[in-house]
C-alpha positions as MATLAB code, in Angstrom:
seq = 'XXXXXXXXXXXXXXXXXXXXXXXXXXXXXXXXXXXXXXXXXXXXXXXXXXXXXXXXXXXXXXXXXXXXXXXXXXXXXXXXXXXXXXXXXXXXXXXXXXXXXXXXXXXXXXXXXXXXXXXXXXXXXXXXXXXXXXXXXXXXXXXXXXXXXXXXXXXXXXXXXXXXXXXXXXXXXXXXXXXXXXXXXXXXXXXXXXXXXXXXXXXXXXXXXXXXXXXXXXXXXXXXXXXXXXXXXXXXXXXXXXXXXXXXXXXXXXXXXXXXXXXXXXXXXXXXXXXXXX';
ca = [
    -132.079  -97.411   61.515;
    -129.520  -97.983   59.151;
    -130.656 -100.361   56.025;
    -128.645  -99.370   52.660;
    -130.229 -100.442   49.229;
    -129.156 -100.426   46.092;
    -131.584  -99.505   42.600;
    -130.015 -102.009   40.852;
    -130.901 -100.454   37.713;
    -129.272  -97.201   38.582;
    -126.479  -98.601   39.605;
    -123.081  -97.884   37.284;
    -120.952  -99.994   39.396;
    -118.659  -97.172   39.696;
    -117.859  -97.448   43.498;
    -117.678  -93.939   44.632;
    -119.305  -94.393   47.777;
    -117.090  -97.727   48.691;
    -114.113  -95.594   47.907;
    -115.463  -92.737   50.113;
    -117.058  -94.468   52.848;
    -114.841  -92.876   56.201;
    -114.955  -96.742   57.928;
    -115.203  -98.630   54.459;
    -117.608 -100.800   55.266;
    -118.884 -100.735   51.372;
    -117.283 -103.049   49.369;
    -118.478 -104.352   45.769;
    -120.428 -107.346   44.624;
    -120.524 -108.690   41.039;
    -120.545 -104.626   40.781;
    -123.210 -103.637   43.414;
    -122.656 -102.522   46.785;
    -123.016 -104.436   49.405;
    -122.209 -103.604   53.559;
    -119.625 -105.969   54.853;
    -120.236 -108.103   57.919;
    -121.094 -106.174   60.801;
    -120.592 -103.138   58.814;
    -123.888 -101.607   60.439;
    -122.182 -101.467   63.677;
    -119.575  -99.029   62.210;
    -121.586  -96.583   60.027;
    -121.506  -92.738   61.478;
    -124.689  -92.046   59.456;
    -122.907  -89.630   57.394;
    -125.154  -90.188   54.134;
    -121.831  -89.604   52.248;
    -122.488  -92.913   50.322;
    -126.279  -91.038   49.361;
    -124.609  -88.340   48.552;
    -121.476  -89.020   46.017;
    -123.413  -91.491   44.230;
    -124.084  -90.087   40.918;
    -126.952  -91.596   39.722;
    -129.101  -91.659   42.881;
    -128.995  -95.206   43.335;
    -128.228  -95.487   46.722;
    -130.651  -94.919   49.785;
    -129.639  -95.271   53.269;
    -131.440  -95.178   56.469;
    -135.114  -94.724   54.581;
    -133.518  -91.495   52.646;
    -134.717  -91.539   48.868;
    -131.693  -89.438   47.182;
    -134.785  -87.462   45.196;
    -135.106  -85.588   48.366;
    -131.243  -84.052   48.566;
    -130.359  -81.096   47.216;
    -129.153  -81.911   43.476;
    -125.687  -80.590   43.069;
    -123.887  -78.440   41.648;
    -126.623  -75.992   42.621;
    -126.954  -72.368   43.043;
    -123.805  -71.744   45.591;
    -122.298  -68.274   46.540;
    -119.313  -67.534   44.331;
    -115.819  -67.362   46.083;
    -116.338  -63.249   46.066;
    -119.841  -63.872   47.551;
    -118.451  -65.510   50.488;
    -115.757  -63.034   51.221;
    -118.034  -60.612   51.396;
    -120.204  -62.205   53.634;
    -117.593  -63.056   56.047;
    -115.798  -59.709   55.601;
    -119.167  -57.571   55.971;
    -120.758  -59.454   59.530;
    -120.469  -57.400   62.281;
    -121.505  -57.875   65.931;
    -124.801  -57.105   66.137;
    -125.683  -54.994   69.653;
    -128.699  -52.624   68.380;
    -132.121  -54.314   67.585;
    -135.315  -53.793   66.840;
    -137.823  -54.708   69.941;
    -139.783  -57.316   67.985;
    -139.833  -61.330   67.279;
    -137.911  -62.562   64.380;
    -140.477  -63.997   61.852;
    -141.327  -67.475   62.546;
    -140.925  -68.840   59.512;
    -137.563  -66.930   58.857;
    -136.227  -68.702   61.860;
    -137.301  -72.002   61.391;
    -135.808  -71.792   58.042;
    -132.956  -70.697   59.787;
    -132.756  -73.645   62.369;
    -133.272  -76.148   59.493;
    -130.615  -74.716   57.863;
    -128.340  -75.162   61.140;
    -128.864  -79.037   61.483;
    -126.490  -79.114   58.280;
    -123.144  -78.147   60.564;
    -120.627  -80.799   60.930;
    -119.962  -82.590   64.015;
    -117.068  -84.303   65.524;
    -117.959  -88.377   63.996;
    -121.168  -86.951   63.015;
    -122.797  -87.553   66.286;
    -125.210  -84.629   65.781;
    -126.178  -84.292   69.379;
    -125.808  -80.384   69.532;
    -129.024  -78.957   71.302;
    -129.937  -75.034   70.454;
    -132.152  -74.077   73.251;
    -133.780  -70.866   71.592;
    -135.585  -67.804   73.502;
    -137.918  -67.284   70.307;
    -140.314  -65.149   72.388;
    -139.286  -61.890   73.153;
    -141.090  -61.719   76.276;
    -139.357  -64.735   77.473;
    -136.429  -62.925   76.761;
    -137.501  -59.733   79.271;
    -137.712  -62.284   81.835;
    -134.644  -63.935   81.182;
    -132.673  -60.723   81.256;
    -134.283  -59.263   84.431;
    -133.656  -62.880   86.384;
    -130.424  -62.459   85.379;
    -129.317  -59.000   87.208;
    -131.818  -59.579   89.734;
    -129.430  -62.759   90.600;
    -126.420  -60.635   90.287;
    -128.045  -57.778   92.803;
    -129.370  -60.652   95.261;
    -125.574  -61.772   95.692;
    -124.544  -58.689   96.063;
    -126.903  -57.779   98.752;
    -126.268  -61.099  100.354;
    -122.961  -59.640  101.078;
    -121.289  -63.064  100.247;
    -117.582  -63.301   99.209;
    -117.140  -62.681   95.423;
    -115.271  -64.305   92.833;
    -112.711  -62.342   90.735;
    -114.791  -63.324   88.008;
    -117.976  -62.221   89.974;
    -116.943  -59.048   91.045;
    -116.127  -58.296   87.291;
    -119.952  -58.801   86.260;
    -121.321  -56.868   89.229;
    -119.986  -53.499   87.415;
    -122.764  -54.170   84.911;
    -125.802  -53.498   87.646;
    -125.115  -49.821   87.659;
    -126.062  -50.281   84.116;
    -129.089  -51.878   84.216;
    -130.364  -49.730   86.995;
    -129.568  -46.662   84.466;
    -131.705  -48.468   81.747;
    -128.396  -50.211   79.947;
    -127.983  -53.917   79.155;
    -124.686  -54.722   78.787;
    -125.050  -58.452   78.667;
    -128.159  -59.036   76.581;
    -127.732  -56.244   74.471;
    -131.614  -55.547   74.617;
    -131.856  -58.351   71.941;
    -135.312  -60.185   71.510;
    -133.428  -63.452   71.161;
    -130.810  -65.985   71.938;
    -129.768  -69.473   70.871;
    -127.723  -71.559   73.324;
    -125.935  -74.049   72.168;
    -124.994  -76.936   74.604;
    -124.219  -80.803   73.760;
    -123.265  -84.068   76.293;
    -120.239  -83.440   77.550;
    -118.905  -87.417   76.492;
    -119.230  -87.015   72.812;
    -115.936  -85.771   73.123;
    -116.229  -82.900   70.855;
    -119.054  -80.681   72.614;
    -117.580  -77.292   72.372;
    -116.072  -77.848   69.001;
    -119.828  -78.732   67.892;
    -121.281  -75.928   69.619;
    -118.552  -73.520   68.651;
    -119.157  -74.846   64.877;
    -123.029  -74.755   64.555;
    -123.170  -71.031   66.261;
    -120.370  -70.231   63.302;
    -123.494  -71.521   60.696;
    -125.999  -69.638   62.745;
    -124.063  -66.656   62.636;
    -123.145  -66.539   58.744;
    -127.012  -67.979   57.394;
    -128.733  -65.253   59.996;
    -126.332  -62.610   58.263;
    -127.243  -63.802   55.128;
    -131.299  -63.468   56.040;
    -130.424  -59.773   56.828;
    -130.448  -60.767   60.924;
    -127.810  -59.518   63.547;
    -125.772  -61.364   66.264;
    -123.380  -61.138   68.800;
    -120.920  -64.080   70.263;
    -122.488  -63.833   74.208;
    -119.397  -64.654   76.269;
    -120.924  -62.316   78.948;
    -123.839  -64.214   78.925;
    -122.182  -67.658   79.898;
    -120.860  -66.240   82.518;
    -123.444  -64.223   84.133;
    -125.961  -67.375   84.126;
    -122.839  -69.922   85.637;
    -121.826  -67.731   87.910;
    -125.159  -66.042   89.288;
    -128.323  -68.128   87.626;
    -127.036  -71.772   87.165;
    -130.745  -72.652   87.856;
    -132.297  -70.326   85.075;
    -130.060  -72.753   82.444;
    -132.088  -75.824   83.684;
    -135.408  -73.932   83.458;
    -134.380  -73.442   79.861;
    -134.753  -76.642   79.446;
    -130.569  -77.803   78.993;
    -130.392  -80.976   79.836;
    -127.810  -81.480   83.098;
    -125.537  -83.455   81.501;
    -124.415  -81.230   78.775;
    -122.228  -78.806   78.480;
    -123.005  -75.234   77.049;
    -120.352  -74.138   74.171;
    -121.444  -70.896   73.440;
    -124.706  -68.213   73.337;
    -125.261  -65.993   70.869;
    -128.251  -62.944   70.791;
    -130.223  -62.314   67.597;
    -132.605  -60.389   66.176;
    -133.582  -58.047   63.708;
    -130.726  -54.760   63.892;
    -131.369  -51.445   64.135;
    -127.905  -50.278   62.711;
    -126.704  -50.118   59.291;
    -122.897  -50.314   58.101;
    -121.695  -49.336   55.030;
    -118.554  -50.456   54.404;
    -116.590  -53.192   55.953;
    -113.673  -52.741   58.913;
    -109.878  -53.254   58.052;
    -108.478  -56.304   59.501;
    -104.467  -57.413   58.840;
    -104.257  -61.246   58.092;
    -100.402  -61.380   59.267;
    -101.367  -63.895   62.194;
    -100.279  -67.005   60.234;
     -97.856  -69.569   60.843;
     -96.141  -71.781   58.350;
     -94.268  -74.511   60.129;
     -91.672  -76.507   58.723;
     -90.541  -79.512   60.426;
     -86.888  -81.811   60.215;
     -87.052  -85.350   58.942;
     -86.117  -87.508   61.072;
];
């Protein structure tokens, strides 16, 4: 529920978060913030009112400001980040064990921070946690692709591309799981009207936190497609909810393989537009 109040004893008067507020629907009163009329009705939930005021007078929806991480805290440097982003590599050797429980919850509650188109937050990350689960998810997926095969039913273009990947697993090979103990599927309503950019942006958080926990991933496009095309069932055994729409999947684990220096990438795929007044 959204209920805003105001320690009136904290409060400067500055107005930070009625200058800041995406809909402003904070305005000031004899110096203390107040919601306008039906303001409630227009609030995304952001907390960004919580969070720019600077004395921690401000709670929203139940939050107590004592609870947020106090800022500026201890934040990767510039150089910290490039190297992060520079050094993650797709991840398709790993060790044939759970990730640690705790190291993944911390993970997932790390996740829930992404942004999302008018902060609806409705992004769902179904995740195989059980490495087991994820034997049988793997095997019901080429078994699906060898049952249409044998059915001898026409073939997609798309289809016939996955079915080179049986000979594979029939020579011990698993070119669409990787032989990973995990994945995380991320999948969202499809009316929000941002569902893959949501999905597509919390997988991008997964995939930078997990490399900073010392955890390897892959982007599983192959994935997608093998469970659409062959095992659209095994998606709502998962537990994805029919009316969503999955953005991406992504395997994870802990990795077997080391690198020790970064690749070389060219950053000469930018454009600079320039436009004529009219």
């Amino acid at each position: 529920m959204v209920q805003m109040k105001i320690n009136e004893e904290l409060c400067i008067g500055c107005g930070d978060c009625a200058a800041d507020c995406i809909h402003q629907i904070l305005e000031l009163s004899d110096g203390i913030p107040t919601m306008i009329s039906d303001g409630i009705n227009n609030c995304i939930q952001c907390q960004h009112c919580l969070a720019v005021c600077p004395t921690g007078a401000l709670s929203i929806m139940g939050l107590d400001p004592q609870n947020s991480l106090q800022l500026p805290a201890d934040v990767p440097s510039s150089k910290q980040m490039e190297n992060l982003i520079k050094s993650r590599r797709s991840t398709r050797q790993y060790r044939q064990e759970n990730v640690d429980a705790e190291t993944l919850d911390k993970l997932l509650k790390i996740i829930a921070y992404a942004p999302t188109g008018m902060n609806r937050q409705k992004v769902l990350l179904t995740v195989v946690n059980d490495i087991d689960t994820m034997s049988i998810l793997r095997q019901r997926t080429y078994s699906a692709i060898q049952e249409k095969i044998d059915s001898n039913a026409s073939l997609s273009e798309k289809q016939k591309w996955l079915v080179d990947y049986i000979n594979g697993w029939q020579n011990g090979a698993d070119h669409i799981y990787r032989h990973a103990p995990h994945i995380v599927i991320a999948s969202a309503p499809r009316g929000i009207g941002t569902p893959l950019a949501d999905c597509v942006i919390a997988l991008s958080y997964f995939e930078l936190q997990a490399a900073s926990m010392g955890l390897g991933t892959t982007w599983c496009g192959l994935a997608i497609m093998s469970l659409n095309e062959f095992a659209p069932d095994l998606l709502t055994e998962l537990g994805i909810p029919a009316d969503h729409e999955v953005g991406y999947m992504m395997l994870f684990g802990e990795p077997t393989v080391t690198y020790h220096r970064t690749v070389q990438i060219t950053s000469d795929r930018v454009n600079f537009p320039k436009l004529n007044k009219i």
